[in-house]
Short mmCIF file of C-alpha atoms in Angstrom, two decimals:
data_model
loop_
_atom_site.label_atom_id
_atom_site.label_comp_id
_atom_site.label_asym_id
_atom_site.label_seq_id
_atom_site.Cartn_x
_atom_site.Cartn_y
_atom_site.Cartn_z
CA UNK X 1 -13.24 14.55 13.51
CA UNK X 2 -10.53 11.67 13.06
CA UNK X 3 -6.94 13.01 12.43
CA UNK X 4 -4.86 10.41 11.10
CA UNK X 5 -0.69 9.78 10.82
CA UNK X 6 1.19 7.63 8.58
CA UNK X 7 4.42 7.32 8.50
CA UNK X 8 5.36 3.78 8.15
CA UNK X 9 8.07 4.40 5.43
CA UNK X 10 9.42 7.43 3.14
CA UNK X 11 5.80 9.65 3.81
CA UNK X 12 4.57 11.48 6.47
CA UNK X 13 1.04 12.01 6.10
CA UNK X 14 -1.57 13.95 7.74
CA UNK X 15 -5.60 13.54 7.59
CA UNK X 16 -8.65 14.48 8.86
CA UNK X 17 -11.95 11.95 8.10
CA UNK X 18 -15.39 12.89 9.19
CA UNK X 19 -18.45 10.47 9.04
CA UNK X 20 -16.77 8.76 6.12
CA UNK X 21 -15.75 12.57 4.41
CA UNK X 22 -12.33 13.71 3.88
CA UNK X 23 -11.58 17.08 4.92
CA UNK X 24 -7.94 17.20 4.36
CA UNK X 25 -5.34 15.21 3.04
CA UNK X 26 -1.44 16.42 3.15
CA UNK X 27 1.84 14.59 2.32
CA UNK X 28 5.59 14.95 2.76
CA UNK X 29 8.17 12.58 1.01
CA UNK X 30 11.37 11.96 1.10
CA UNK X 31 11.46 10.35 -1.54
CA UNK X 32 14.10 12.53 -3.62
CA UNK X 33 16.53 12.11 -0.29
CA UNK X 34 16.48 8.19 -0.89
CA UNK X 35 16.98 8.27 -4.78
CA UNK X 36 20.35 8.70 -5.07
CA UNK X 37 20.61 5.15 -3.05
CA UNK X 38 18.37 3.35 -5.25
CA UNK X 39 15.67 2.32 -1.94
CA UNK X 40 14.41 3.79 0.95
CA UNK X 41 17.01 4.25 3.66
CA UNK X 42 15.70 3.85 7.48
CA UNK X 43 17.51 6.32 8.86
CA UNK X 44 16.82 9.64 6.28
CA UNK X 45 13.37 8.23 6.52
CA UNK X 46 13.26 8.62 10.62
CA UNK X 47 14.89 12.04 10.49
CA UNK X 48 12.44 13.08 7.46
CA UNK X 49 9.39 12.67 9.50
CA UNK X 50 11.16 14.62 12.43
CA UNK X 51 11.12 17.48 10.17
CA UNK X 52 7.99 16.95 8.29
CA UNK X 53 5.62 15.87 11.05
CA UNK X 54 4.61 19.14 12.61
CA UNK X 55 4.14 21.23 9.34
CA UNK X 56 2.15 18.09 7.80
CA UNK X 57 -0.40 18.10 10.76
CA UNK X 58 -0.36 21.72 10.71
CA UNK X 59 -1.21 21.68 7.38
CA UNK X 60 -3.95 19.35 7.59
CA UNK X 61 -5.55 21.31 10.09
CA UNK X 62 -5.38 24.53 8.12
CA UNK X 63 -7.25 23.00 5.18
CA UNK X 64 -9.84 21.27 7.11
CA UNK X 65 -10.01 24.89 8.93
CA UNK X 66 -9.58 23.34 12.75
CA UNK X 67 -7.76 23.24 15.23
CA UNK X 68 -6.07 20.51 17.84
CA UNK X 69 -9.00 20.79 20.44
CA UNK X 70 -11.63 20.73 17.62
CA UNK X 71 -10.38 16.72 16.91
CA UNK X 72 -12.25 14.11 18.64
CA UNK X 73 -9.53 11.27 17.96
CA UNK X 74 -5.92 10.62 16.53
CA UNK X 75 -5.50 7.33 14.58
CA UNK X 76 -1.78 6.57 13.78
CA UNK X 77 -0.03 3.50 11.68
CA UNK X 78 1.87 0.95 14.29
CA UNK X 79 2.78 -1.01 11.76
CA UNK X 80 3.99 -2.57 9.20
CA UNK X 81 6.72 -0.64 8.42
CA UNK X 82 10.34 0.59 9.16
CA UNK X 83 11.06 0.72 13.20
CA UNK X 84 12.29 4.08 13.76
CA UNK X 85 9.68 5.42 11.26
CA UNK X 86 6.75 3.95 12.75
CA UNK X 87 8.50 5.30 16.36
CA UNK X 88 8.26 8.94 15.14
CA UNK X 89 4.74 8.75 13.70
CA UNK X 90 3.26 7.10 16.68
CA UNK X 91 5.31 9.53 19.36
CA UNK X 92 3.71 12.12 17.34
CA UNK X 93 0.04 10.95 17.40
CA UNK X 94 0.72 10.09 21.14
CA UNK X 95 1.27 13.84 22.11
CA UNK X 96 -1.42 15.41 20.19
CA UNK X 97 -3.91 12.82 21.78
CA UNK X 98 -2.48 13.45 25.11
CA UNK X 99 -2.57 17.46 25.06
CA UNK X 100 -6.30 17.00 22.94
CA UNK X 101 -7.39 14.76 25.81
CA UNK X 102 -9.13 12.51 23.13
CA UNK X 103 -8.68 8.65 22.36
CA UNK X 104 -5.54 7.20 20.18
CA UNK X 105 -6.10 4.67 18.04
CA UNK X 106 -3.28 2.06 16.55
CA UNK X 107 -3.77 1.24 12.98
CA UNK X 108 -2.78 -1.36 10.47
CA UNK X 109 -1.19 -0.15 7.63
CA UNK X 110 -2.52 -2.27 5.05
CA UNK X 111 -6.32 -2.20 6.32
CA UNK X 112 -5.20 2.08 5.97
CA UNK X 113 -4.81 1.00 2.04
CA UNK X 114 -8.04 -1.02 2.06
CA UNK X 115 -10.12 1.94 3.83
CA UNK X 116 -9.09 4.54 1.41
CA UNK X 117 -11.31 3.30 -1.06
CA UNK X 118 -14.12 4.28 0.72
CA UNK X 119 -13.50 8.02 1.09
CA UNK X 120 -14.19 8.05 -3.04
CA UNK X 121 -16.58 5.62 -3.50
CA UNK X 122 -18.27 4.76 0.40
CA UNK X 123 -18.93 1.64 2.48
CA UNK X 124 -17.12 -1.23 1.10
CA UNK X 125 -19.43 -4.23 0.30
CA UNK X 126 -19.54 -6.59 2.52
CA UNK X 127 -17.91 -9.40 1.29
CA UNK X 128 -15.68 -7.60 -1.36
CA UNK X 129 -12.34 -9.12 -2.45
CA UNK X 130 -9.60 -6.98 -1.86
CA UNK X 131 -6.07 -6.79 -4.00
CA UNK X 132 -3.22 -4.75 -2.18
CA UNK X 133 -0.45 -3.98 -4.49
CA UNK X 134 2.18 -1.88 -2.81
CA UNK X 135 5.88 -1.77 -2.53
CA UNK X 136 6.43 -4.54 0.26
CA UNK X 137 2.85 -6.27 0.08
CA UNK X 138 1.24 -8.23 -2.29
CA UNK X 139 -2.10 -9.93 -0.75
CA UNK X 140 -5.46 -10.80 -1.85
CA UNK X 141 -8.32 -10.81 0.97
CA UNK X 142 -11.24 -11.72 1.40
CA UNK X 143 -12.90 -8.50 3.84
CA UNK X 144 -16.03 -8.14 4.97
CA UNK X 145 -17.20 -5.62 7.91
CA UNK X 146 -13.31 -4.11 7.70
CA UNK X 147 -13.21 -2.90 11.36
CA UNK X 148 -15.46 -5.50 13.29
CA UNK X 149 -14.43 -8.79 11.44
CA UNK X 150 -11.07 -10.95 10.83
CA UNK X 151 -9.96 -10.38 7.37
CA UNK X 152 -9.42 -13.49 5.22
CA UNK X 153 -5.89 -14.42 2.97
CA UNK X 154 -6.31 -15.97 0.44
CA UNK X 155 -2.76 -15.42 -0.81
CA UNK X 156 0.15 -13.22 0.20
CA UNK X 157 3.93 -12.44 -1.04
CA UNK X 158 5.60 -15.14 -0.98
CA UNK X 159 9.01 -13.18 -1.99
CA UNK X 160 9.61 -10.42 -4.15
CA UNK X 161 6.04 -8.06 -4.39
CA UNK X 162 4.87 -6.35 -7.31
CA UNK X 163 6.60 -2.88 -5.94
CA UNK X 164 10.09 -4.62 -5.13
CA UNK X 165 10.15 -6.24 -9.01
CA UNK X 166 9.09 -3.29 -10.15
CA UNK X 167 11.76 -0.91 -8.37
CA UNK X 168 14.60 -4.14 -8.80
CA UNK X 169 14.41 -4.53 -12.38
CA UNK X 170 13.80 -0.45 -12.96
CA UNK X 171 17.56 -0.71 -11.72
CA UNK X 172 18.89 -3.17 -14.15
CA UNK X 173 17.22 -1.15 -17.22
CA UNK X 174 18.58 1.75 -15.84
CA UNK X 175 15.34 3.54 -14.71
CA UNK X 176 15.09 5.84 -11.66
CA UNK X 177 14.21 5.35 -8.66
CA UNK X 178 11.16 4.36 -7.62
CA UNK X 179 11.20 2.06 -10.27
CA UNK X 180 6.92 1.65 -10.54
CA UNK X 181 6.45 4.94 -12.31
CA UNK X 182 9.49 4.58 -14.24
CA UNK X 183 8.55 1.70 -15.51
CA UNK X 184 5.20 2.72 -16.67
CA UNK X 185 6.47 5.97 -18.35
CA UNK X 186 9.12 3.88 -20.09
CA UNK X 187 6.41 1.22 -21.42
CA UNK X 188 4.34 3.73 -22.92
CA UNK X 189 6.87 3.73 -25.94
CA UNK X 190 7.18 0.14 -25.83
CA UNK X 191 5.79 -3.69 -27.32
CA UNK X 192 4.32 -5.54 -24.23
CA UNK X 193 4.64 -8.82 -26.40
CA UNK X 194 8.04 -7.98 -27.11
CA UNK X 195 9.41 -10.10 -24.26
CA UNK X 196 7.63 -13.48 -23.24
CA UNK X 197 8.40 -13.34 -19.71
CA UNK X 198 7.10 -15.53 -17.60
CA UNK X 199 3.62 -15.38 -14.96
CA UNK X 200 4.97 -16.76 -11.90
CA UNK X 201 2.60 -19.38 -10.02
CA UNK X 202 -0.59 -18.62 -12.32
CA UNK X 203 -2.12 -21.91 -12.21
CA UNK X 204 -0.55 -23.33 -9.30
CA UNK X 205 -2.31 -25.95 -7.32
CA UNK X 206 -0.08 -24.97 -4.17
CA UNK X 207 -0.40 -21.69 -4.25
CA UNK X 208 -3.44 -20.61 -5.97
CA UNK X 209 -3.67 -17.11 -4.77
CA UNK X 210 0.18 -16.40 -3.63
CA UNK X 211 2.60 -14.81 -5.07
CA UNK X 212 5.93 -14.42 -5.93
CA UNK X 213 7.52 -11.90 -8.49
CA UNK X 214 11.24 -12.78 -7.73
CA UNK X 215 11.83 -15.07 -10.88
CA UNK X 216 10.24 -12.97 -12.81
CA UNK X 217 12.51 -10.04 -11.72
CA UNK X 218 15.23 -12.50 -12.52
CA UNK X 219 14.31 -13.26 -16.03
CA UNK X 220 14.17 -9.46 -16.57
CA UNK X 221 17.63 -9.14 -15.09
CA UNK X 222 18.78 -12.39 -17.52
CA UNK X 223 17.47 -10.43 -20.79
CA UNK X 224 19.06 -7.51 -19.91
CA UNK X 225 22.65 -9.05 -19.60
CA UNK X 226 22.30 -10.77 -22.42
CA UNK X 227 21.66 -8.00 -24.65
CA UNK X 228 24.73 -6.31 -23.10
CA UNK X 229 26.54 -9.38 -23.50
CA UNK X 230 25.94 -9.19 -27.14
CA UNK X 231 26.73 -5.32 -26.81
CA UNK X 232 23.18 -4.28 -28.44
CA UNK X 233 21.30 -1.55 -27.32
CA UNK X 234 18.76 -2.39 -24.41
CA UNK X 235 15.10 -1.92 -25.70
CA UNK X 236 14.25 -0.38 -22.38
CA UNK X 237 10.96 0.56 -23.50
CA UNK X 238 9.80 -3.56 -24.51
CA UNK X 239 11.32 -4.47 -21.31
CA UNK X 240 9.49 -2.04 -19.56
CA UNK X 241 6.08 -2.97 -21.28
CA UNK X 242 6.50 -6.62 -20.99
CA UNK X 243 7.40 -6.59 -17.93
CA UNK X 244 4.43 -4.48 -16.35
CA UNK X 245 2.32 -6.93 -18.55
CA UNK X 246 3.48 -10.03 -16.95
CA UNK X 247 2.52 -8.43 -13.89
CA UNK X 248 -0.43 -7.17 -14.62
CA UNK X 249 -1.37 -10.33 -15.68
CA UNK X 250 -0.95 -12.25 -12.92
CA UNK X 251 -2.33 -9.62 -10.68
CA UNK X 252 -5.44 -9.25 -12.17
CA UNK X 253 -5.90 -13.27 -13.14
CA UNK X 254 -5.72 -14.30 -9.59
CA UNK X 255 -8.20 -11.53 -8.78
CA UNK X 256 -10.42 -12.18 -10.86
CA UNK X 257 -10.41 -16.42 -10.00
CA UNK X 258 -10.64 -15.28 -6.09
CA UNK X 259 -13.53 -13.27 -7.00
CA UNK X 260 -15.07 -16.34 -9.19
CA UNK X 261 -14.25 -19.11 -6.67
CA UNK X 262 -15.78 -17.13 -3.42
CA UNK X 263 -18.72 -15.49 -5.77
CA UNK X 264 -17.91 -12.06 -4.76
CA UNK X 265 -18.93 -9.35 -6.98
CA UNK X 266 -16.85 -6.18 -6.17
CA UNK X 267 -12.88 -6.21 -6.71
CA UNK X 268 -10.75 -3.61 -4.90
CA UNK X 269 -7.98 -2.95 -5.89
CA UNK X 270 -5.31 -0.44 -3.42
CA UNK X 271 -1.70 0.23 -2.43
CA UNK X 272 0.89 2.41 -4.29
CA UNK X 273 1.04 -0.19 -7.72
CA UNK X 274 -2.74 0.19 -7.93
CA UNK X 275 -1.47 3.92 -9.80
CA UNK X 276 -0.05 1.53 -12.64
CA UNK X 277 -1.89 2.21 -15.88
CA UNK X 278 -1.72 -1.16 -16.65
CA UNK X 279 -2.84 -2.57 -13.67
CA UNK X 280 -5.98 -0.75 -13.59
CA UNK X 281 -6.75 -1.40 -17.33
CA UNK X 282 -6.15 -4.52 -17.58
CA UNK X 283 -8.15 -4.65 -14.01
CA UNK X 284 -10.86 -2.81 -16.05
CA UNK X 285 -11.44 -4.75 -19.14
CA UNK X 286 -11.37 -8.17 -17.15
CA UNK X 287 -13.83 -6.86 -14.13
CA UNK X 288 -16.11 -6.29 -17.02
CA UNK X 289 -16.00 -9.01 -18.92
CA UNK X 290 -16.64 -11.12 -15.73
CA UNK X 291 -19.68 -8.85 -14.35
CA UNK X 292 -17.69 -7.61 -11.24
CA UNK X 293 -17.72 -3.81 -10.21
CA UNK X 294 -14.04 -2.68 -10.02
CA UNK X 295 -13.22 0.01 -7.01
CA UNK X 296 -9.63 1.43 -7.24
CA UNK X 297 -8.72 4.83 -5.36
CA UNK X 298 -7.94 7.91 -7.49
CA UNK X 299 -4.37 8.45 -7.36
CA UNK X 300 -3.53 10.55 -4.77
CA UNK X 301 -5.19 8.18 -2.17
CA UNK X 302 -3.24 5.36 -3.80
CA UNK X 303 0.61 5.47 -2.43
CA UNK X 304 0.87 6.16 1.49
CA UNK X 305 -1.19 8.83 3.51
CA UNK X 306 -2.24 9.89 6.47
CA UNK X 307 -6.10 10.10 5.13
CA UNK X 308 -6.44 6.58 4.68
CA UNK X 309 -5.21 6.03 8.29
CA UNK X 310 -7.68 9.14 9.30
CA UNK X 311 -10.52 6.66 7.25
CA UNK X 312 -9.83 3.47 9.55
CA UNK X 313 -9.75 5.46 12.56
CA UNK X 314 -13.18 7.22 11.32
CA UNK X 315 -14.62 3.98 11.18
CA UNK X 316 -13.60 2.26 14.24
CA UNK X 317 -14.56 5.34 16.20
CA UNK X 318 -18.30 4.98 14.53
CA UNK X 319 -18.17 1.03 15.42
CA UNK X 320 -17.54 2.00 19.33
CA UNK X 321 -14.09 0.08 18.80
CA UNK X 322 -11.85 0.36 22.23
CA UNK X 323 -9.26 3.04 21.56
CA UNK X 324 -5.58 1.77 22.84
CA UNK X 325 -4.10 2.29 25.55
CA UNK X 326 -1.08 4.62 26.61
CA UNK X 327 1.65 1.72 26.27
CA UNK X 328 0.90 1.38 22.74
CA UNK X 329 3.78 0.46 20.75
CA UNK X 330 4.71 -0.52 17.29
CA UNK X 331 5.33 -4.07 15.68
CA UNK X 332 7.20 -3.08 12.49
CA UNK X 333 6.16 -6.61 10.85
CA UNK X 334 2.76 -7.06 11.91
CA UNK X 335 0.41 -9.42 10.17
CA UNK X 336 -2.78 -8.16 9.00
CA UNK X 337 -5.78 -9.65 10.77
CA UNK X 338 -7.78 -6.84 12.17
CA UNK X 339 -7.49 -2.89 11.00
CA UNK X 340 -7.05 -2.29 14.55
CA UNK X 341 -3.29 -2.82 15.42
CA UNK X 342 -2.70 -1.74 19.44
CA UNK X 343 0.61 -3.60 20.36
CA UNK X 344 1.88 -2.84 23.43
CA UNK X 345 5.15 -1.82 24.78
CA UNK X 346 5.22 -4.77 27.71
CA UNK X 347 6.93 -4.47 30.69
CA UNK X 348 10.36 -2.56 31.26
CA UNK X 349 13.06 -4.70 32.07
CA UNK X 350 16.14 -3.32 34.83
CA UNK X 351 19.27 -5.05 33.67
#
């Protein structure tokens, strides 16, 4: 019995994985506390998690009909993510581990995203190619045994990602915030060939499998102002369409060419943009044309939770992974090359 914490930005998340099953799933967000700013601010998110962290595990418990002593492990994100965030999470985790008496394990928050595909549709293939679409990552990996072996990049944000465009130009059409799901209720009323915007590096020798959606939020932003400029109505609605297009687009392109290139056969596709409707249609009809099995999560398992953390820790506890140690610490900007993520604090220094 794995209970897993997340809360690496604007969720605080509780689950509880056994042998691969989910038993309970639970998420706060402040989300509605960070509107009215237009982003995620650090400090409401710190103080959110304060609030939400001992309800959410309690929670989780409740529907999975434990309690504490019945968990064998706590797995808890230590990063990416914001500082003080990540700080409350992991304190948490720390002190039900300690007053369980059972191992802690530090988790990456990406590989999280990866591994929650597998408590819908089991073991990931080994090799699969992996797309992570969220609000601050785009990346496209090459994974094979997730827990025991490096994970290959192929490509990774090179600015702007998918999420950021999305929730940047959601602003300049006058969308709420977050901008994702804005966007794709706005674009079901619109053209997606009404705007030719442009597909930012498809094709590029460089950067084959990189990528960078900060031109393209800047066209957006140009056609905008000029329709202002010329005092006509904004077709929010084409915008909206042809932008989630152009992104789709690229998204699922460079998929698809990793998956052709490395002759893998299974495309996963995870993170909080993998709940676009266009992204996992277009994602559909091109996996099939090309004879690769597509594997997104359903959408509750798609934006950030404490069951996909619960699902790495599951599986690194059935691997006989080394749990961390007591000086584990957080490293708000790690890079993803293992799902295992046990930074440690280092020594204290006396001034």
């Amino acid at each position: 019995m794995v209970l897993g914490i997340e809360s690496s930005c604007d969720e605080t998340g509780a689950g509880i994985v056994s042998g691969g099953r989910l038993l309970a799933h639970v998420v706060a967000s402040s989300m509605d506390e960070h509107a009215r700013f237009g982003g995620v601010v650090p400090e409401i998110a710190a103080r959110a998690h304060l609030q939400a962290f001992n309800p959410v595990v309690h929670e989780a418990l409740g529907q999975a009909g434990l309690r504490l002593r019945d968990i064998d492990a706590v797995a808890v994100t230590t990063g990416p993510g914001l500082s003080g965030a990540l700080q409350v999470g992991l304190a948490g985790a720390k002190t039900l581990a300690f007053t369980a008496g059972v191992p802690l394990y530090g988790v990456h928050h990406l590989a999280g995203h990866v591994a929650a595909d597998t408590l819908e549709h089991g073991p990931l293939p080994n090799p699969c190619m992996v797309l992570i679409v969220s609000g601050g990552h785009t990346s496209l990996l090459l994974v094979r045994d997730l827990v025991r072996d490096p994970i290959l990049h192929l490509g990774d944000t090179i600015d702007d990602a998918a999420g950021e465009c999305f929730d940047k130009v959601a602003r300049v059409l006058g969308l709420p915030y977050p901008g994702g799901p804005a966007i794709d209720r706005a674009a079901r009323e619109g053209n997606a060939c009404a705007v030719a915007f442009p597909r930012p590096l498809l094709g590029s020798k460089e950067h084959p499998y990189s990528f960078s959606f900060s031109g393209l939020k800047t066209a957006a932003a140009r056609w905008a102002e000029q329709h202002l400029q010329r005092g006509e109505e904004l077709p929010v609605a084409d915008g909206a369409a042809s932008l989630q297009e152009a992104v789709a687009d690229v998204l699922t392109r460079k998929a698809l060419a990793a998956c052709r290139q490395y002759e893998v056969r299974t495309l996963v596709v995870v993170g909080g943009v993998a709940a676009n409707s266009r992204v996992r249609a277009l994602a559909e009809e091109r996996c099939a044309a090309a004879g690769v099995e597509l594997r997104v999560p359903p959408l509750t398992l798609c934006t950030d939770n404490g069951a996909m953390i619960a699902a790495v820790g599951d599986l690194l506890v059935r691997s006989g992974s080394a749990p961390a140690q007591l000086d584990l610490s957080i490293d708000p900007s790690a890079p993803l090359e293992y799902a295992a993520l046990h930074p440690t604090a280092g020594p204290v220094r006396v001034a």
